[in-house]
Short mmCIF file of C-alpha atoms in Angstrom, two decimals:
data_model
loop_
_atom_site.label_atom_id
_atom_site.label_comp_id
_atom_site.label_asym_id
_atom_site.label_seq_id
_atom_site.Cartn_x
_atom_site.Cartn_y
_atom_site.Cartn_z
CA UNK A 1 83.52 -74.65 15.11
CA UNK A 2 82.09 -71.76 17.08
CA UNK A 3 82.26 -71.46 20.77
CA UNK A 4 78.42 -71.45 20.98
CA UNK A 5 78.41 -74.79 19.23
CA UNK A 6 80.66 -76.61 21.83
CA UNK A 7 79.66 -78.94 24.53
CA UNK A 8 81.26 -77.75 27.73
CA UNK A 9 79.41 -79.44 30.69
CA UNK A 10 81.16 -82.59 31.99
CA UNK A 11 77.71 -84.08 32.96
CA UNK A 12 76.39 -83.63 29.42
CA UNK A 13 79.64 -84.99 27.89
CA UNK A 14 79.55 -88.12 30.04
CA UNK A 15 75.87 -88.60 29.31
CA UNK A 16 76.53 -88.63 25.69
CA UNK A 17 79.45 -91.13 25.91
CA UNK A 18 77.38 -93.50 28.06
CA UNK A 19 74.00 -93.24 26.41
CA UNK A 20 74.56 -92.80 22.69
CA UNK A 21 75.28 -94.53 19.44
CA UNK A 22 78.82 -94.42 17.88
CA UNK A 23 80.70 -95.30 14.83
CA UNK A 24 84.49 -95.87 14.83
CA UNK A 25 87.37 -96.34 12.43
CA UNK A 26 91.14 -96.47 12.74
CA UNK A 27 91.63 -92.76 13.57
CA UNK A 28 88.31 -91.61 15.20
CA UNK A 29 85.32 -92.52 17.27
CA UNK A 30 82.16 -90.46 16.63
CA UNK A 31 79.42 -90.56 19.42
CA UNK A 32 76.14 -88.95 18.59
CA UNK A 33 72.87 -88.41 20.46
CA UNK A 34 69.70 -86.64 19.60
CA UNK A 35 68.83 -83.24 21.02
CA UNK A 36 65.57 -81.63 21.90
CA UNK A 37 66.08 -78.64 19.75
CA UNK A 38 67.36 -78.33 16.13
CA UNK A 39 70.95 -77.26 16.85
CA UNK A 40 74.24 -79.15 16.41
CA UNK A 41 76.77 -79.30 19.11
CA UNK A 42 80.30 -80.49 19.07
CA UNK A 43 83.07 -81.72 21.41
CA UNK A 44 86.56 -83.09 20.92
CA UNK A 45 88.37 -85.50 23.09
CA UNK A 46 91.85 -86.71 23.03
CA UNK A 47 93.85 -88.84 25.54
CA UNK A 48 97.17 -87.83 27.03
CA UNK A 49 98.42 -91.28 25.83
CA UNK A 50 98.38 -89.71 22.18
CA UNK A 51 101.47 -87.68 22.84
CA UNK A 52 102.70 -84.44 24.24
CA UNK A 53 100.63 -81.31 24.56
CA UNK A 54 101.78 -79.73 21.28
CA UNK A 55 100.73 -82.88 19.31
CA UNK A 56 97.32 -83.13 20.97
CA UNK A 57 96.66 -79.49 20.33
CA UNK A 58 97.80 -79.89 16.63
CA UNK A 59 95.30 -82.74 16.28
CA UNK A 60 92.48 -80.80 17.88
CA UNK A 61 93.15 -77.79 15.62
CA UNK A 62 93.07 -79.91 12.36
CA UNK A 63 89.97 -81.87 13.73
CA UNK A 64 88.13 -78.39 14.26
CA UNK A 65 89.01 -77.28 10.66
CA UNK A 66 87.66 -80.63 9.43
CA UNK A 67 84.50 -80.25 11.35
CA UNK A 68 84.00 -76.65 9.96
CA UNK A 69 84.67 -77.79 6.37
CA UNK A 70 82.25 -80.64 6.67
CA UNK A 71 79.45 -79.09 8.81
CA UNK A 72 76.86 -79.64 6.18
CA UNK A 73 77.34 -83.52 6.59
CA UNK A 74 76.25 -83.35 10.20
CA UNK A 75 72.61 -83.82 10.90
CA UNK A 76 70.74 -80.99 12.74
CA UNK A 77 69.39 -81.76 16.17
CA UNK A 78 72.39 -83.83 17.50
CA UNK A 79 75.19 -83.72 19.92
CA UNK A 80 78.54 -84.97 18.58
CA UNK A 81 81.62 -86.15 20.34
CA UNK A 82 84.72 -86.85 18.28
CA UNK A 83 87.34 -88.78 20.05
CA UNK A 84 90.74 -88.84 18.50
CA UNK A 85 92.60 -92.17 18.82
CA UNK A 86 96.18 -92.81 19.43
CA UNK A 87 96.79 -94.09 15.83
CA UNK A 88 96.09 -90.54 14.80
CA UNK A 89 99.42 -89.30 16.10
CA UNK A 90 101.34 -89.32 12.81
CA UNK A 91 98.58 -88.37 10.20
CA UNK A 92 98.08 -85.32 8.20
CA UNK A 93 94.98 -83.15 7.60
CA UNK A 94 93.86 -84.87 4.57
CA UNK A 95 93.78 -88.31 6.13
CA UNK A 96 91.85 -87.10 9.20
CA UNK A 97 89.34 -85.21 6.94
CA UNK A 98 88.73 -88.39 4.84
CA UNK A 99 88.30 -90.42 8.14
CA UNK A 100 85.74 -87.96 9.47
CA UNK A 101 83.75 -87.96 6.27
CA UNK A 102 83.90 -91.77 6.23
CA UNK A 103 82.35 -91.75 9.70
CA UNK A 104 79.65 -89.36 8.84
CA UNK A 105 78.54 -91.44 5.87
CA UNK A 106 77.93 -94.58 7.93
#
């Protein structure tokens, strides 16, 4: 996930959370909202309740790799926010990757 593909503004982030469609499963929640242009934008969110900083950072790292590997499954012209749930605390990369692919195919 490139720096130019990330959603940084809090206002935009909150707008997507409040006014968009979503899919969820045991490990992730995927919010998506249509954009004006034909670009894909991403954001990751994880609560402090998931665990200590090293665990949250680890989960964000493997989520970024999963997004990069499956970028062709994301539609152009959408903003995506991926929220990592607390049940994700003890899973490995393969499970998180399968979970993301499952959400994108819904």
